[in-house]
Short mmCIF file of C-alpha atoms in Angstrom, two decimals:
data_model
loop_
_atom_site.label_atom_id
_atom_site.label_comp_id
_atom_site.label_asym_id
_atom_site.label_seq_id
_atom_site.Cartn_x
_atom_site.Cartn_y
_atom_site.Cartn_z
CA UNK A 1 -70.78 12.90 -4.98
CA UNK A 2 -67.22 13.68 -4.23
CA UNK A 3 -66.62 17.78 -4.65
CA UNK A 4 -63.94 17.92 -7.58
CA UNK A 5 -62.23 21.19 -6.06
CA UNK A 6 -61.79 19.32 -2.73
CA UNK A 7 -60.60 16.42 -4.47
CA UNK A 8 -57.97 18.36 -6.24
CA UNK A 9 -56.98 20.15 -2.93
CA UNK A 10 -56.45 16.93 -1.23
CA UNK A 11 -54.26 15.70 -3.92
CA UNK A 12 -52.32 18.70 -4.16
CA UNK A 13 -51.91 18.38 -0.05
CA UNK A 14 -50.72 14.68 -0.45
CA UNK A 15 -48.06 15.98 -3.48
CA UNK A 16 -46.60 19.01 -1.54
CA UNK A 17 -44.93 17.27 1.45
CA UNK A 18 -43.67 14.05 -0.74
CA UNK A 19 -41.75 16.90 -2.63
CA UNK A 20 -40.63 18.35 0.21
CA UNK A 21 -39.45 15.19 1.57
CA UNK A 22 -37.79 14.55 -1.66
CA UNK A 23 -35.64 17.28 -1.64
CA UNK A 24 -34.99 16.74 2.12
CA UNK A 25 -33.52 13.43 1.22
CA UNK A 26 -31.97 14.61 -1.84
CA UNK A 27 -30.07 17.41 0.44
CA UNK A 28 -28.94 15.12 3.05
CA UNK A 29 -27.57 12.21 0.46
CA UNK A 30 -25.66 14.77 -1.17
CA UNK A 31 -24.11 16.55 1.60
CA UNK A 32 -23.46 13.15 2.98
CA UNK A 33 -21.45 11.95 -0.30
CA UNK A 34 -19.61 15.29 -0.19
CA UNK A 35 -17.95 14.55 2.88
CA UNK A 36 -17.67 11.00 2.05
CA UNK A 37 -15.60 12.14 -0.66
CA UNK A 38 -13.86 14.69 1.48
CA UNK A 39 -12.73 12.27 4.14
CA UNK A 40 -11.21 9.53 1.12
CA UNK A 41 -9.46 12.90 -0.25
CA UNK A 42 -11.13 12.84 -3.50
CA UNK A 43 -11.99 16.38 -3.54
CA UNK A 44 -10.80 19.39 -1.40
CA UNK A 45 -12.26 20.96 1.47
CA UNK A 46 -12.59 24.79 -0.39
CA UNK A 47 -14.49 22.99 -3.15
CA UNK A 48 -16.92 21.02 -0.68
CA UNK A 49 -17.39 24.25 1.02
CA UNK A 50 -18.34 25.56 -1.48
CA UNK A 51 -20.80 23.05 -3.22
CA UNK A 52 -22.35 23.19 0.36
CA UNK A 53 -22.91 26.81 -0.19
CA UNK A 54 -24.41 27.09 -3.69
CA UNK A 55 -26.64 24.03 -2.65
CA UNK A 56 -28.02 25.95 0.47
CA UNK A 57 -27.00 23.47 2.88
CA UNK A 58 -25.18 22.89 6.12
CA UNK A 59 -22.21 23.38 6.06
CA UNK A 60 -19.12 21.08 6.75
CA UNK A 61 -19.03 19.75 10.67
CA UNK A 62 -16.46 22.05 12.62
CA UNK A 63 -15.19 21.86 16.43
CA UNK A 64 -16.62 24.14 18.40
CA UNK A 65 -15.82 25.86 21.58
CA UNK A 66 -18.59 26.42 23.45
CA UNK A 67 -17.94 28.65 26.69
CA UNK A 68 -19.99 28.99 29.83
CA UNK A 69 -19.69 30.43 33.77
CA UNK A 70 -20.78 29.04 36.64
CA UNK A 71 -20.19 28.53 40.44
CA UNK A 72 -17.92 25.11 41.49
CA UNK A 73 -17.85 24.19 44.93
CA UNK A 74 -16.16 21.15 46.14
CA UNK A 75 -14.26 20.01 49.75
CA UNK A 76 -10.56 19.92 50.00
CA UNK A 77 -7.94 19.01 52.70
CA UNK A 78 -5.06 21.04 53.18
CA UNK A 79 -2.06 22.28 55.21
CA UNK A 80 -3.33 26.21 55.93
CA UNK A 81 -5.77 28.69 54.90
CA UNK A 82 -2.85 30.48 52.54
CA UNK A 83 -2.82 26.74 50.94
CA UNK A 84 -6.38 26.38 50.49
CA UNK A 85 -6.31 29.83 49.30
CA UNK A 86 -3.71 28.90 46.38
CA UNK A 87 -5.40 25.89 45.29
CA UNK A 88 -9.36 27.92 45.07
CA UNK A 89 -7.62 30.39 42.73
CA UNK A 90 -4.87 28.46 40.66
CA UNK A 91 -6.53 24.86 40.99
CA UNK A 92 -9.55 22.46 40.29
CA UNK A 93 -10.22 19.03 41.43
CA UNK A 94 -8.48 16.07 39.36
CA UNK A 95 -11.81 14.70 38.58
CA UNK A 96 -13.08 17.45 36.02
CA UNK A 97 -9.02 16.96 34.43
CA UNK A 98 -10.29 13.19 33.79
CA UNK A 99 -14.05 14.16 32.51
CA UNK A 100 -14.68 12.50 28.81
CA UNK A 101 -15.20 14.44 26.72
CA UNK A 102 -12.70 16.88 28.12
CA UNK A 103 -14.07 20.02 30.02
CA UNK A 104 -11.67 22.62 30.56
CA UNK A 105 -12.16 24.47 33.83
CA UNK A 106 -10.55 27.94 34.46
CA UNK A 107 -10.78 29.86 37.82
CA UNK A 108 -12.25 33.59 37.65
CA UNK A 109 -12.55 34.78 41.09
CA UNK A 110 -12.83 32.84 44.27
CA UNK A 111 -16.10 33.08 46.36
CA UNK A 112 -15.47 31.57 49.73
CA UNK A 113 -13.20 29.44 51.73
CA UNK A 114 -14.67 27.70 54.48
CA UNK A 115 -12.72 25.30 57.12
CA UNK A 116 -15.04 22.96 58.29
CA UNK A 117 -14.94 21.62 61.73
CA UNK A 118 -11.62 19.06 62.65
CA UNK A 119 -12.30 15.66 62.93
CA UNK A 120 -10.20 12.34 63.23
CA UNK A 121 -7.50 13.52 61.09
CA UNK A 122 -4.16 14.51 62.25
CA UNK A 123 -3.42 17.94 63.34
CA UNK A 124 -1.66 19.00 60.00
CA UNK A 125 -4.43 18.26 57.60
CA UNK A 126 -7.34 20.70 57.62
CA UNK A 127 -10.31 20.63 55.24
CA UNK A 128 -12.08 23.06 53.55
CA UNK A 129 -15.32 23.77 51.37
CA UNK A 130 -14.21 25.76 48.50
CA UNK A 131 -16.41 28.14 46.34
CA UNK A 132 -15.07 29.32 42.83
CA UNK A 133 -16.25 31.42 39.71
CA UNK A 134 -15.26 29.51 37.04
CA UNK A 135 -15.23 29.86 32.91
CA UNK A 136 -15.81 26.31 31.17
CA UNK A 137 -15.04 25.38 27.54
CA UNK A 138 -16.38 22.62 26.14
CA UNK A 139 -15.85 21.54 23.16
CA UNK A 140 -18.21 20.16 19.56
CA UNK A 141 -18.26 18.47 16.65
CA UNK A 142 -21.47 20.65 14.98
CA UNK A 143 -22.08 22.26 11.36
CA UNK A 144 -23.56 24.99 13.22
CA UNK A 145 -23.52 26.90 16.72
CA UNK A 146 -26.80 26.18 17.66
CA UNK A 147 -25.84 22.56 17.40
CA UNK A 148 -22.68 23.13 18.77
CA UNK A 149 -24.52 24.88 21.71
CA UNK A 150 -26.78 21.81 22.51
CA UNK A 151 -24.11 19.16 22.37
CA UNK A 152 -22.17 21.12 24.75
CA UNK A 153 -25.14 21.23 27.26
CA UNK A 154 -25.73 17.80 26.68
CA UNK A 155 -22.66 16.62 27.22
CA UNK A 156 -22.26 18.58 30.70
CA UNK A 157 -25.34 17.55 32.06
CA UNK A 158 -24.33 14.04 31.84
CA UNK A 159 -21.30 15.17 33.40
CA UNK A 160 -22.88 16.30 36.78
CA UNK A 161 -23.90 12.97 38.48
CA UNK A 162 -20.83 11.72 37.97
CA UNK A 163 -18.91 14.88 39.42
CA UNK A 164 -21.84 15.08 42.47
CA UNK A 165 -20.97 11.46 43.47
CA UNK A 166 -17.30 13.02 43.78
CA UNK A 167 -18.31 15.57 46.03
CA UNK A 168 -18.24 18.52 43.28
CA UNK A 169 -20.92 20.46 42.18
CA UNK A 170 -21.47 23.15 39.63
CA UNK A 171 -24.23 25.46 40.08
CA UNK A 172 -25.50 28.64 37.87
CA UNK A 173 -23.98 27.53 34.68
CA UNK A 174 -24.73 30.27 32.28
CA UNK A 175 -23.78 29.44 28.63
CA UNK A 176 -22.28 32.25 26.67
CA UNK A 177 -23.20 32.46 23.01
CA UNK A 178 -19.51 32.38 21.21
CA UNK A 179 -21.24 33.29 18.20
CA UNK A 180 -24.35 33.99 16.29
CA UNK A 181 -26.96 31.61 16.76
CA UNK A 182 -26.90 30.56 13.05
CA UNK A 183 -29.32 27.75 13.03
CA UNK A 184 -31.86 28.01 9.92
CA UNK A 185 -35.13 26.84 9.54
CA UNK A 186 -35.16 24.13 6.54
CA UNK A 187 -35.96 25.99 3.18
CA UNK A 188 -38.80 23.55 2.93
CA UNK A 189 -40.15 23.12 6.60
CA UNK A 190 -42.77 25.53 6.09
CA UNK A 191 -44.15 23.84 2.52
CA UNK A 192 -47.01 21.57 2.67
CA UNK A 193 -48.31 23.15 5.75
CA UNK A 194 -52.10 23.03 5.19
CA UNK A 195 -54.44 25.94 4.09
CA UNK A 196 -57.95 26.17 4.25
CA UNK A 197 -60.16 23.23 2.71
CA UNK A 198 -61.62 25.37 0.07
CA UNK A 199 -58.29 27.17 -0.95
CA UNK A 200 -57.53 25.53 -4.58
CA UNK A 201 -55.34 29.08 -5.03
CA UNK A 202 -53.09 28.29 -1.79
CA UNK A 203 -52.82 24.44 -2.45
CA UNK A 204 -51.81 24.99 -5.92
CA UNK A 205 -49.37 27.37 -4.70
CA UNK A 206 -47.48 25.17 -2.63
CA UNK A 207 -46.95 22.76 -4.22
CA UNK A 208 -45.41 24.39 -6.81
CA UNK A 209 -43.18 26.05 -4.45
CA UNK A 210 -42.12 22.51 -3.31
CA UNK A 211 -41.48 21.23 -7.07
CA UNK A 212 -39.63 24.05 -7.50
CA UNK A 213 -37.32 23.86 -4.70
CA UNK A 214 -37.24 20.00 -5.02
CA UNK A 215 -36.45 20.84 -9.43
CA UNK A 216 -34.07 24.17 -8.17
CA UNK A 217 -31.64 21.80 -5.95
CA UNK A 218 -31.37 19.14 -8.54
CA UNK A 219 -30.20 21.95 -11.10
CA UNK A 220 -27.85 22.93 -8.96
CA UNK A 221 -26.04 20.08 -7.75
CA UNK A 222 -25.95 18.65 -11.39
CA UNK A 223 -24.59 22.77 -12.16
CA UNK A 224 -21.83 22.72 -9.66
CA UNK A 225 -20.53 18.83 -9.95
CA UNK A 226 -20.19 20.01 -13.84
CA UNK A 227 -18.17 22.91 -13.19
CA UNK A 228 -16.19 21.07 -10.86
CA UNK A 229 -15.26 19.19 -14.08
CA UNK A 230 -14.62 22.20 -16.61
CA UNK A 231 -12.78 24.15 -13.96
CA UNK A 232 -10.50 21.02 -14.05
CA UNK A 233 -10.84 21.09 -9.32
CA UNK A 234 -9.88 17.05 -10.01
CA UNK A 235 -6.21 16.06 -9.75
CA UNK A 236 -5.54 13.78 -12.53
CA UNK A 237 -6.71 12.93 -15.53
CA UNK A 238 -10.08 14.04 -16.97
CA UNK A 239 -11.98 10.65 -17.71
CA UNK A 240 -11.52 9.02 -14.20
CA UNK A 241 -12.57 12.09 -12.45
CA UNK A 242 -15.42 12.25 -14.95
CA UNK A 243 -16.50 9.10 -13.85
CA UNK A 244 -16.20 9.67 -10.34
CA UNK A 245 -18.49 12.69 -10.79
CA UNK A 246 -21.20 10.39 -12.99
CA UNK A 247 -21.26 8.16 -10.04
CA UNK A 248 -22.02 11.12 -7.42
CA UNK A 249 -24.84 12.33 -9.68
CA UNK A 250 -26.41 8.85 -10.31
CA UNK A 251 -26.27 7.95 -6.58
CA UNK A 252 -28.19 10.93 -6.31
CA UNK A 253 -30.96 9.59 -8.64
CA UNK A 254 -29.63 12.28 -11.49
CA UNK A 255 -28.79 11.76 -14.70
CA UNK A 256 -26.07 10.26 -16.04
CA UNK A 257 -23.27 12.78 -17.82
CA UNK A 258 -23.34 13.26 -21.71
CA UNK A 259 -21.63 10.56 -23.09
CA UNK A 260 -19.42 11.30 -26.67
CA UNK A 261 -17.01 10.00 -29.03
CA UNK A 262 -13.22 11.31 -28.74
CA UNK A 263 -12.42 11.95 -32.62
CA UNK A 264 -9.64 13.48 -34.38
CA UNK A 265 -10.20 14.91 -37.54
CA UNK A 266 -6.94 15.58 -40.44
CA UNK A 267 -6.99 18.11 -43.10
CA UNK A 268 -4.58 18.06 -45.98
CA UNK A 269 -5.10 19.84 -48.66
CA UNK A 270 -3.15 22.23 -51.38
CA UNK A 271 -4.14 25.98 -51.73
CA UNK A 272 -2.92 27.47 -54.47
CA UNK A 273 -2.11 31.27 -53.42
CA UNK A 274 -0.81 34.43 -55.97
CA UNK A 275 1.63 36.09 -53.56
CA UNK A 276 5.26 37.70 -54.31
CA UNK A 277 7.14 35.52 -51.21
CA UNK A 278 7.06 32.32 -49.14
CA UNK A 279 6.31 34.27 -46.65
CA UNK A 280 3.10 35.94 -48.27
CA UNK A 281 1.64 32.64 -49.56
CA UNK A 282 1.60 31.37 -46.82
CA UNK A 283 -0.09 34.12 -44.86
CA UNK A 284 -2.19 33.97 -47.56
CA UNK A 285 -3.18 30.43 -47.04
CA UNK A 286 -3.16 30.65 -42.90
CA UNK A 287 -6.19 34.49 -43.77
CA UNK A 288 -8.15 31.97 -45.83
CA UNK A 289 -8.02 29.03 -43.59
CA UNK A 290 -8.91 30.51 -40.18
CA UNK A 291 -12.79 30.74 -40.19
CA UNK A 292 -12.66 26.88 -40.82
CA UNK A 293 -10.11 26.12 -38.19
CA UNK A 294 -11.34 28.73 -35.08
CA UNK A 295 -15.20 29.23 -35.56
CA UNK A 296 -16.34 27.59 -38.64
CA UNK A 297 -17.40 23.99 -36.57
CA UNK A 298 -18.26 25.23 -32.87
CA UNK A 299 -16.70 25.36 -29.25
CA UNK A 300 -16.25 21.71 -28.97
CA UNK A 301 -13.75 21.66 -31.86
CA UNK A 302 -10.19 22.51 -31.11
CA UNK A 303 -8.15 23.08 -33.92
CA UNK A 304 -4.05 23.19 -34.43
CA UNK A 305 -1.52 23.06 -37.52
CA UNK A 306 -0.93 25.22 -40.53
CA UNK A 307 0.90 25.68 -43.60
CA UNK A 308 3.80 23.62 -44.62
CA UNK A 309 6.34 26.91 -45.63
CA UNK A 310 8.92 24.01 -46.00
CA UNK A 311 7.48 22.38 -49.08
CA UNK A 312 5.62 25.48 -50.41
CA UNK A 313 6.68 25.39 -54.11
CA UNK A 314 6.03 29.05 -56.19
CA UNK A 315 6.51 30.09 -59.77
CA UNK A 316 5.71 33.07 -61.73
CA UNK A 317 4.15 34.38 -58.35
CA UNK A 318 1.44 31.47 -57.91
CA UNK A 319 2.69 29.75 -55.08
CA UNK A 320 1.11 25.54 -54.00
CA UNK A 321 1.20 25.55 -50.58
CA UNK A 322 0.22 22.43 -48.48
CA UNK A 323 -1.70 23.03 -45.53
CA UNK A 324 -2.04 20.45 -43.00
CA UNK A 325 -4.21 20.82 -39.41
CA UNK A 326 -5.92 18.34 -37.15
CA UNK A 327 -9.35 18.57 -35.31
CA UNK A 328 -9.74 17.37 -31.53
CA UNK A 329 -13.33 16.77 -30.97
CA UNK A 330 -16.13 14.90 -28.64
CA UNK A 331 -19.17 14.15 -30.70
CA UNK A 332 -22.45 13.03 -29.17
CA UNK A 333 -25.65 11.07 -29.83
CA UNK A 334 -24.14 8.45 -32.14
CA UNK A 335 -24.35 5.19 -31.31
CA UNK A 336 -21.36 3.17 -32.95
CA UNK A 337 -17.81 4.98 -33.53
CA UNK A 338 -18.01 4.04 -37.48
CA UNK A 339 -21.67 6.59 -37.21
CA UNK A 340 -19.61 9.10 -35.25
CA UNK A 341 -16.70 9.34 -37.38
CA UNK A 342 -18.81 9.31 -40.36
CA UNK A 343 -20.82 12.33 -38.70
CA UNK A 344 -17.12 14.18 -37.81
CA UNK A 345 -15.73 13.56 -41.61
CA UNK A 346 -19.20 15.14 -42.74
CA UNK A 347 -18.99 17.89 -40.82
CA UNK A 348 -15.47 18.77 -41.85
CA UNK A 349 -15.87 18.34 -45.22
CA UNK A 350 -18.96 20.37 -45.33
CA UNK A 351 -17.02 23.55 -43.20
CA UNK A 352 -14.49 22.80 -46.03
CA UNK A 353 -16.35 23.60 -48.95
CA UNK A 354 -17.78 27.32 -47.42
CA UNK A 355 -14.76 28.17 -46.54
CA UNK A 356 -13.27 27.22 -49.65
CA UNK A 357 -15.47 27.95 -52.27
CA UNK A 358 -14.24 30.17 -54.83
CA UNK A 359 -10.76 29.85 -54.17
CA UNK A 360 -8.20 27.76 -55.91
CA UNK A 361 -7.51 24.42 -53.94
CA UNK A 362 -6.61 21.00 -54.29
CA UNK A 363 -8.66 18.70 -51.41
CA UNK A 364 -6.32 15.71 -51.14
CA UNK A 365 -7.54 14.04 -48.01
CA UNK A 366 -9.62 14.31 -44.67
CA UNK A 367 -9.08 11.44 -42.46
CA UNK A 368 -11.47 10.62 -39.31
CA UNK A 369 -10.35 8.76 -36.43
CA UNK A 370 -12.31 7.80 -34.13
CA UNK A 371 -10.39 7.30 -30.30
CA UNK A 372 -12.35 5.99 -28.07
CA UNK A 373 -16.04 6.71 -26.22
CA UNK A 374 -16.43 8.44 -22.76
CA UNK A 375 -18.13 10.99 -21.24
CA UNK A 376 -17.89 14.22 -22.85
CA UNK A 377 -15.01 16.47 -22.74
CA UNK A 378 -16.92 19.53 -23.34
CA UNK A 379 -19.92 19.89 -20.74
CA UNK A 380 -21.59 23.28 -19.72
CA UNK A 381 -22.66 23.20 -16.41
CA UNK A 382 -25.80 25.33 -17.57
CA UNK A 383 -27.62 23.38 -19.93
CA UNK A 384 -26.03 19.68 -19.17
#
């Protein structure tokens, strides 16, 4: 009979590392988009830095120099010593000028000049084996030194047959760390590693640390492509950059952005205000009608207008004074426009009659309009 507990472990053991691979793929699709996007200039380098950052990934590829020292030794003809001289401590052979990719070479401190025995050539031409400390830079495309570092060895190494068949050989190279070796172990290369075959505890363990990191990076790639949005980093209009950022997130296997209805709500309506001025009324009118038009309906309503002082009308001191303002909203969760705009006129009228009960008014009309659908104008990056 199969032991339940070991059954479990093994199934928690099979979980863990497809989690971990998840997020693995999930890290390098989206850092792979980001620079996609980068490269066709639809978002800017600080912002891609950025998201790279908050995501707790590489960061964007960079060119590197990577330095090193060594010992170059190579034969030479010339005219004199005092020539040969010049050319170990101001010179290097053409063939490292014409390496690809480029290696610069830059003489330190010569080592030794040797003439080397005459033999068929003319009296004038002498040759010599020349030994020079020299300081190399090569450079690499990397996100980080280590990288940078190993492409740079690689890349001279295959440079050495090809200089050796020329006669020129480098010897001692020491590479020179420019910077911090900054390469990181993956956040997740030490989940799923196995524990003992009895250890429900441990197994369980893991594998929630690999949901969570697999759950955490989602979260925070949805978080940061949202604020993206409400920090308005997109040149251009809202919708198509909207879009744009719905695409990135379904690539990714994410949900799709809140969609919503674009509505505009207007309010007309006749308060009917005791007041010894114009001026008062309608001061009067704006006390009693800010609740409804700042907080009375939420964040996602923006409000604008006021009274009409122009065709306030007074007598006796009671004063009619028409009051006019629109709403600007982005509704969700209705399916059709007519249910949305029936939903928006609902919700006005309903603000309408706290805020106005009790106090002398005439309601002459509140009008709904419904725009158009799209994704919604008013995300928040923590809880969409």
């Amino acid at each position: 009979m199969t032991d339940p507990i070991r059954e479990q472990i093994r199934i928690l053991r099979w979980e863990t590392p497809a989690a971990v691979q998840q997020r693995q793929a999930l890290a390098d699709e989206a850092r792979s988009a980001l620079i996609t996007a980068l490269e066709r200039r639809l978002v800017c380098r600080p912002g891609v830095k950025d998201a790279l950052a908050v995501w707790d990934l590489d960061p964007l590829p960079q060119r590197w120099t990577v330095s090193a020292d060594a010992q170059l030794s190579y034969t030479r003809s010339h005219t004199d010593d005092a020539q040969a001289h010049a050319q170990a401590r101001f010179g290097v052979p053409d063939e490292i000028r014409q390496l690809d990719p480029a290696v610069a070479v830059y003489p330190q401190r010569v080592i030794e000049v040797t003439p080397l025995p005459a033999g068929n050539d003319p009296p004038t031409v002498r040759w010599y084996r020349i030994t020079v400390q020299v300081r190399l830079h090569v450079w690499a495309t990397a996100s980080r030194s280590a990288d940078a570092h190993h492409a740079a060895r690689t890349a001279m190494q295959a440079h050495l047959p090809a200089l050796a068949a020329a006669g020129i050989v480098l010897t001692g190279l020491t590479w020179l760390a420019d910077s911090p070796d900054d390469s990181a172990v993956s956040q997740s290369s030490s989940a799923g590693q196995s524990t003992a075959d009895d250890d429900l505890a441990a197994a369980t363990a893991e594998r929630a640390a690999a949901f969570d990191a697999l759950v955490g990076l989602r979260r925070k790639i949805r978080a940061r492509a949202i604020r993206a949005l409400v920090d308005a980093e997109f040149d251009g209009p809202y919708q198509p950059s909207a879009r744009r950022v719905d695409r990135f997130l379904t690539g990714l296997g994410l949900d799709a952005l809140p969609r919503a209805h674009h509505i505009t709500v207007v309010v007309e309506l006749t308060l009917l205000v005791v007041a010894r001025t114009v001026e008062q009324a309608c001061d009067a009118a704006s006390q009693v009608m800010r609740a409804v038009t700042s907080t009375g309906l939420g964040a996602a309503w923006e409000a604008y207008g006021g009274a009409e002082s122009d065709y306030a009308t007074g007598e006796h001191g009671r004063w009619r004074v028409p009051w006019r303002h629109e709403y600007e909203t982005w509704l969700r969760g209705h399916a059709t426009s007519a249910d949305a705009g029936a939903a928006a006129h609902a919700a006005v009228r309903v603000a309408l009659h706290h805020t106005l009960a009790g106090l002398a008014h005439e309601l002459m009309t509140v009008t709904a309009t419904v725009h158009t659908a799209g994704i919604d104008q008013f995300l928040d990056p923590e809880s969409d």
